[in-house]
Coordinates of C-alpha atoms in Angstrom, one line a residue:
X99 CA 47.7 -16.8 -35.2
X100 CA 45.8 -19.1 -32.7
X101 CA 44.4 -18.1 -29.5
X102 CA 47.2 -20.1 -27.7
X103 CA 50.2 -18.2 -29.9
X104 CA 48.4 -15.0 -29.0
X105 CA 48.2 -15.7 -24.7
X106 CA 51.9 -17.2 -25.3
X107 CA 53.3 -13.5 -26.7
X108 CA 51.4 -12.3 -23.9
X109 CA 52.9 -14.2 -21.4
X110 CA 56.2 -13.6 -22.5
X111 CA 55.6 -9.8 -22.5
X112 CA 54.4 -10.0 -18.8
X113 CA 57.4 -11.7 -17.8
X114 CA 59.6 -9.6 -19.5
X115 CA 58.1 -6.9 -17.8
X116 CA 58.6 -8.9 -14.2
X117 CA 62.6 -8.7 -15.3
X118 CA 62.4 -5.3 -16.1
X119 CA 60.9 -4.4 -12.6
X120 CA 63.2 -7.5 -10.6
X121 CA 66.3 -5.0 -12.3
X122 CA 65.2 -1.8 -11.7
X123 CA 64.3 -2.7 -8.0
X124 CA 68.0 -3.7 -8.0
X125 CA 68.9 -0.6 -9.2
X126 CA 66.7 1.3 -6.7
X127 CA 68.4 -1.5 -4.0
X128 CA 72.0 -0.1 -5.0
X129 CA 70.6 3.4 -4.4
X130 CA 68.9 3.0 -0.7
X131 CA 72.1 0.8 0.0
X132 CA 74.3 4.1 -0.4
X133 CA 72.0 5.8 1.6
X134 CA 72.0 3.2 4.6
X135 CA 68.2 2.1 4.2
X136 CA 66.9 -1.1 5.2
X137 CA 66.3 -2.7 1.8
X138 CA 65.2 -6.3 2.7
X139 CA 61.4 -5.6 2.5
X140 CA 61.8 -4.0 -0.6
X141 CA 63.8 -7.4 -1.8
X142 CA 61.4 -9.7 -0.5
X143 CA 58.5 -7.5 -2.4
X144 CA 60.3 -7.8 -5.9
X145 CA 61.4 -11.3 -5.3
X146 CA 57.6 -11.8 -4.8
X147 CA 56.8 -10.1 -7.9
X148 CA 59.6 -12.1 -10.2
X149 CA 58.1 -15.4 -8.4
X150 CA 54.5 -14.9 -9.1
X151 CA 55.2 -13.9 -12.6
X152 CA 57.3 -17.1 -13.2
X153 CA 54.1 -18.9 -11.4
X154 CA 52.1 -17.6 -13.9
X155 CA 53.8 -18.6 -17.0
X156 CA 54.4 -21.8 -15.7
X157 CA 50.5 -22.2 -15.0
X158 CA 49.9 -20.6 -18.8
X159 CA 52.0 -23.1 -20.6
X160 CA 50.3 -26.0 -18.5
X161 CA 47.1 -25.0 -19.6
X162 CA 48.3 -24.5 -23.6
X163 CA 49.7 -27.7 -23.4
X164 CA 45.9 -29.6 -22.0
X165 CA 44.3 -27.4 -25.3
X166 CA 46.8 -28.4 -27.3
X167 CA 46.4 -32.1 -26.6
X168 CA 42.4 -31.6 -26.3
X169 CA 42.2 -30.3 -30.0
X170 CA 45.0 -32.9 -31.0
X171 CA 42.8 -35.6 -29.7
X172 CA 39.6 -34.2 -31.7
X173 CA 41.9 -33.6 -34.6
X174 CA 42.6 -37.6 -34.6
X175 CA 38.9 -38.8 -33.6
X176 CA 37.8 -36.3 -36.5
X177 CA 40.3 -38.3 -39.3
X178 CA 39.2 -42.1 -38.1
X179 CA 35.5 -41.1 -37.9
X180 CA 35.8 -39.6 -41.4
X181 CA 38.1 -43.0 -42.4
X182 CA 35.2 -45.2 -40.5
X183 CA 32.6 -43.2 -42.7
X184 CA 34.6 -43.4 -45.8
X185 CA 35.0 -47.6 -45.2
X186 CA 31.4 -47.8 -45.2
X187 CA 30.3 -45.9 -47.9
X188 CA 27.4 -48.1 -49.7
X189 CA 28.0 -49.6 -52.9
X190 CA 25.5 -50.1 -55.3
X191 CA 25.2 -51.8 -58.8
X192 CA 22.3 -50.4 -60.9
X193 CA 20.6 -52.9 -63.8
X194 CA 18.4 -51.0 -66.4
X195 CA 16.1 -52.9 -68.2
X196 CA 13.9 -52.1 -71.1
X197 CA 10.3 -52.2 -71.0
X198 CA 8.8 -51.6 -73.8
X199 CA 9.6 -48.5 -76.0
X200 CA 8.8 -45.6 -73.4
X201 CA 9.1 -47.7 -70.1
X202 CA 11.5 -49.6 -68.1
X203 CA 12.9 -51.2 -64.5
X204 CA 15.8 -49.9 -62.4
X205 CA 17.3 -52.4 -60.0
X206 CA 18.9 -50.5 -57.4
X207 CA 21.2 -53.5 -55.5
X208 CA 23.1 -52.7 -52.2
X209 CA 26.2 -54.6 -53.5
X210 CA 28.4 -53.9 -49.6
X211 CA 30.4 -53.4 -48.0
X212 CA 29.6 -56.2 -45.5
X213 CA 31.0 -54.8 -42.5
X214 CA 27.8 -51.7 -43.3
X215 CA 25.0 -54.9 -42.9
X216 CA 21.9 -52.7 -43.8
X217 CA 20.8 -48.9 -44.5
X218 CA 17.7 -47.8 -42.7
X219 CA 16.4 -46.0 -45.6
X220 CA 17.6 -44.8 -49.3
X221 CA 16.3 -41.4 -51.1
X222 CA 17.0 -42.2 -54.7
X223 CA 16.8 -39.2 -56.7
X224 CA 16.6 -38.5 -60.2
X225 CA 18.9 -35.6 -61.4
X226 CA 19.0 -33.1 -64.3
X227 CA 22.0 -32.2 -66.7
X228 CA 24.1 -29.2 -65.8
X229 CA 22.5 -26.6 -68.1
X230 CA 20.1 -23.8 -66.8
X231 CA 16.8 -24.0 -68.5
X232 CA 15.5 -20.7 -66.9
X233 CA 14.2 -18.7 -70.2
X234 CA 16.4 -15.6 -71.0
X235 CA 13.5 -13.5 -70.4
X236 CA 13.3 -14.9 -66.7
X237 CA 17.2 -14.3 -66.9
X238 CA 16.8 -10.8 -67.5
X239 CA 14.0 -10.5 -65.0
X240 CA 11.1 -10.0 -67.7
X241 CA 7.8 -12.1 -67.5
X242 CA 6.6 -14.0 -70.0
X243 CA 3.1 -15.2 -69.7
X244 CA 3.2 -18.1 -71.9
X245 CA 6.6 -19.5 -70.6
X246 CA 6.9 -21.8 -67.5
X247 CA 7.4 -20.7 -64.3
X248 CA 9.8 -21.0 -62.1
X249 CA 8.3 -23.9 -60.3
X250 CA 7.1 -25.7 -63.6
X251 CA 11.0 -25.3 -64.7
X252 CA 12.3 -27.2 -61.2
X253 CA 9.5 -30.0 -61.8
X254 CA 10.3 -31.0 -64.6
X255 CA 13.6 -33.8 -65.2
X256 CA 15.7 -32.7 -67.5
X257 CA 17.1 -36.1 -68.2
X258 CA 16.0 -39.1 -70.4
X259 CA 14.3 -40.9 -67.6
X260 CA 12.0 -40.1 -64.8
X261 CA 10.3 -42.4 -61.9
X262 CA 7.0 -43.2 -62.6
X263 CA 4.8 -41.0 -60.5
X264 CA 3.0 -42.3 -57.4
X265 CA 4.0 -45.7 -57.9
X266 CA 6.8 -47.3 -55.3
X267 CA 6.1 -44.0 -53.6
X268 CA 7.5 -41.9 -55.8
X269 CA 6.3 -38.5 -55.6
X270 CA 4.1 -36.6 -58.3
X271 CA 6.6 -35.3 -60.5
X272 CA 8.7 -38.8 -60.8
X273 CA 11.9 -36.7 -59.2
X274 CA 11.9 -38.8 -55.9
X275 CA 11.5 -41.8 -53.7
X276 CA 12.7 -43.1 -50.8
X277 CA 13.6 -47.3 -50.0
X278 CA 13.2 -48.4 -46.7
X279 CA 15.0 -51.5 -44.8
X280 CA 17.6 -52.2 -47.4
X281 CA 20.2 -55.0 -46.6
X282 CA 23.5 -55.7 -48.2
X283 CA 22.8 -58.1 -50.6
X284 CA 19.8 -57.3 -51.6
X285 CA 17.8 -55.0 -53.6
X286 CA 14.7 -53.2 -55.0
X287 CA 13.0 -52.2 -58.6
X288 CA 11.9 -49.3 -59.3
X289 CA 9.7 -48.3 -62.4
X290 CA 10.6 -45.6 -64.6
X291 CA 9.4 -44.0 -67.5
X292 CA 10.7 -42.3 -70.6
X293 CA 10.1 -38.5 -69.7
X294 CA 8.6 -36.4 -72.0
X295 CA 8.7 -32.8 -73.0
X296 CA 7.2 -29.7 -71.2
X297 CA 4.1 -28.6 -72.2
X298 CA 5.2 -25.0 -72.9
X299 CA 7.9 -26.5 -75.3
X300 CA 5.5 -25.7 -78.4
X301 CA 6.4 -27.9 -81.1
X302 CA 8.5 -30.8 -79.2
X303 CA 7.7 -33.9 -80.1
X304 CA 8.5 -36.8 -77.6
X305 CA 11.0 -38.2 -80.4
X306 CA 13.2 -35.2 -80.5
X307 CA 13.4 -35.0 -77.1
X308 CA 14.5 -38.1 -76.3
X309 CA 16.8 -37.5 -78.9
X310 CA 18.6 -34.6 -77.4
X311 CA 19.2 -37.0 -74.2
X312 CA 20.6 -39.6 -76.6
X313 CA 23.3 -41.1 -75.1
X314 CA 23.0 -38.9 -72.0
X315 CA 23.1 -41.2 -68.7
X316 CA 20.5 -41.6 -65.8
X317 CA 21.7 -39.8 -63.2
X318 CA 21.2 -40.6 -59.7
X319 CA 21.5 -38.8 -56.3
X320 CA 21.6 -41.0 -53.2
X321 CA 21.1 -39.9 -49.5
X322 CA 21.7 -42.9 -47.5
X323 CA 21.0 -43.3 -43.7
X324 CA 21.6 -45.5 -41.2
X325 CA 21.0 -44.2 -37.7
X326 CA 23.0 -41.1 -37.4
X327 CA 25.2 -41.7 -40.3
X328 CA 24.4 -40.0 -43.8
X329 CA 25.9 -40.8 -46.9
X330 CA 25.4 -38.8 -50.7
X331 CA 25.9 -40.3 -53.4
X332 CA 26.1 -39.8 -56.9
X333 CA 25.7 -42.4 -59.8
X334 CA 24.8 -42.9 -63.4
X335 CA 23.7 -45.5 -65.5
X336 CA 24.1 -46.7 -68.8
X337 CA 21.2 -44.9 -71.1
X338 CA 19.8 -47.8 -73.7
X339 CA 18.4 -46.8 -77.1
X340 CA 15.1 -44.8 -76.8
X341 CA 14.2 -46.1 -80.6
X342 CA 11.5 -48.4 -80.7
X343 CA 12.5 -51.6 -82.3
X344 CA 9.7 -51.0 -85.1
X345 CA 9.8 -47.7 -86.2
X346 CA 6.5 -47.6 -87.4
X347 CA 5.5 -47.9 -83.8
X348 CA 6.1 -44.0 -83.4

């Protein structure tokens, strides 16, 4: 129930009390009437009563109706900002190119809509697969000293592909970077690298790690802004074959 239902019942149960008192100064009208009083200030003081209480409800429902129209007029700004926003969601076409075995170039193109004409800046962030690599023993709250930490387990990209740090301004761990000034039409490369395993993963080689991402996608988050507008965005792209094209080159 909304806070204009709720003044509404009580409006109604005021007025129905008004009635109640207009009838029973009738009734008590009837009574002084047998007994020869004068009863015309007492009819003027209900009359009073039952007009103020009409007033009232009157002035109530004026003021429901101005919230009602207030919120109904938010309501409709709300849905066409939200279908402005939605019209001008960026859209971007991704190109991965090989580089070599371990290395290679992401083309990250602002493909439109027109009518959006440029983004201020782009965070383009690399994202991990949906499993939770915390070690059981973390899980069950034991410490292990030779495992990772918590903070070596949220560095590291659990994905086939990683930005290659401090280059482009990516940051240290190859998780982020952020493109500046992009225009529809255009767009900007970005180097990446084959990631590798973790140093506590004893006995990993880079081979079989890239083969458990075999086939797994690059997956990209994207915060775009352009003045007071945000947009997130979530992409993948194709993964090519990690395999060297001479074996022997492992």
């Amino acid at each position: 129930m909304t806070d204009i239902d709720r003044r509404r019942q009580r409006r109604r149960l005021l007025l129905v009390l008004a009635l109640l008192a207009t009838v029973s100064g009738l009734v008590v009208l009837t009574a002084l009437d047998q007994l020869g009083k004068d009863r015309a200030g007492v009819i003027a003081a209900f009359l009073s009563v039952a007009a103020a209480a009409a007033a009232w409800e009157a002035t109530g429902r004026a003021s429901d109706t101005a919230e009602e129209a207030r919120r109904t007029a938010e309501i409709v700004a709300r849905i066409e900002r939200d279908r402005w926003l939605a019209e001008l969601t960026p859209q971007f076409e991704f190109t991965l190119t090989k580089e070599g075995d371990r290395a290679a170039k992401l083309l990250v193109h602002l493909a439109g809509p027109d009518a959006l004409g440029y983004l201020e800046s782009v965070a383009v962030r690399i994202g991990d697969d949906d499993y939770d690599h915390t070690p059981t023993q973390q899980r069950l709250g034991y410490t292990n000293p030779n495992g990772p930490t918590p903070e070596e387990i949220a560095a590291h990209i659990w994905g086939p592909f990683r930005l290659r740090p401090r280059i482009d301004e990516a940051d240290e761990h190859g998780r982020e970077v952020t493109v500046t000034d992009l225009r529809v039409g255009r767009g900007r490369p970005l180097a990446l690298d084959r990631t590798m395993p973790g140093t506590w993963m004893e006995g990993k080689t880079y081979n079989s790690w890239q083969l458990e991402y075999e086939g797994h996608p690059l997956r990209l988050l994207l915060t775009c802004r352009r003045g007071e507008e945000t947009w997130h965005i979530a992409r993948t792209v194709d993964n090519p074959d990690w395999r060297p094209a001479d074996p022997s080159a492992t």
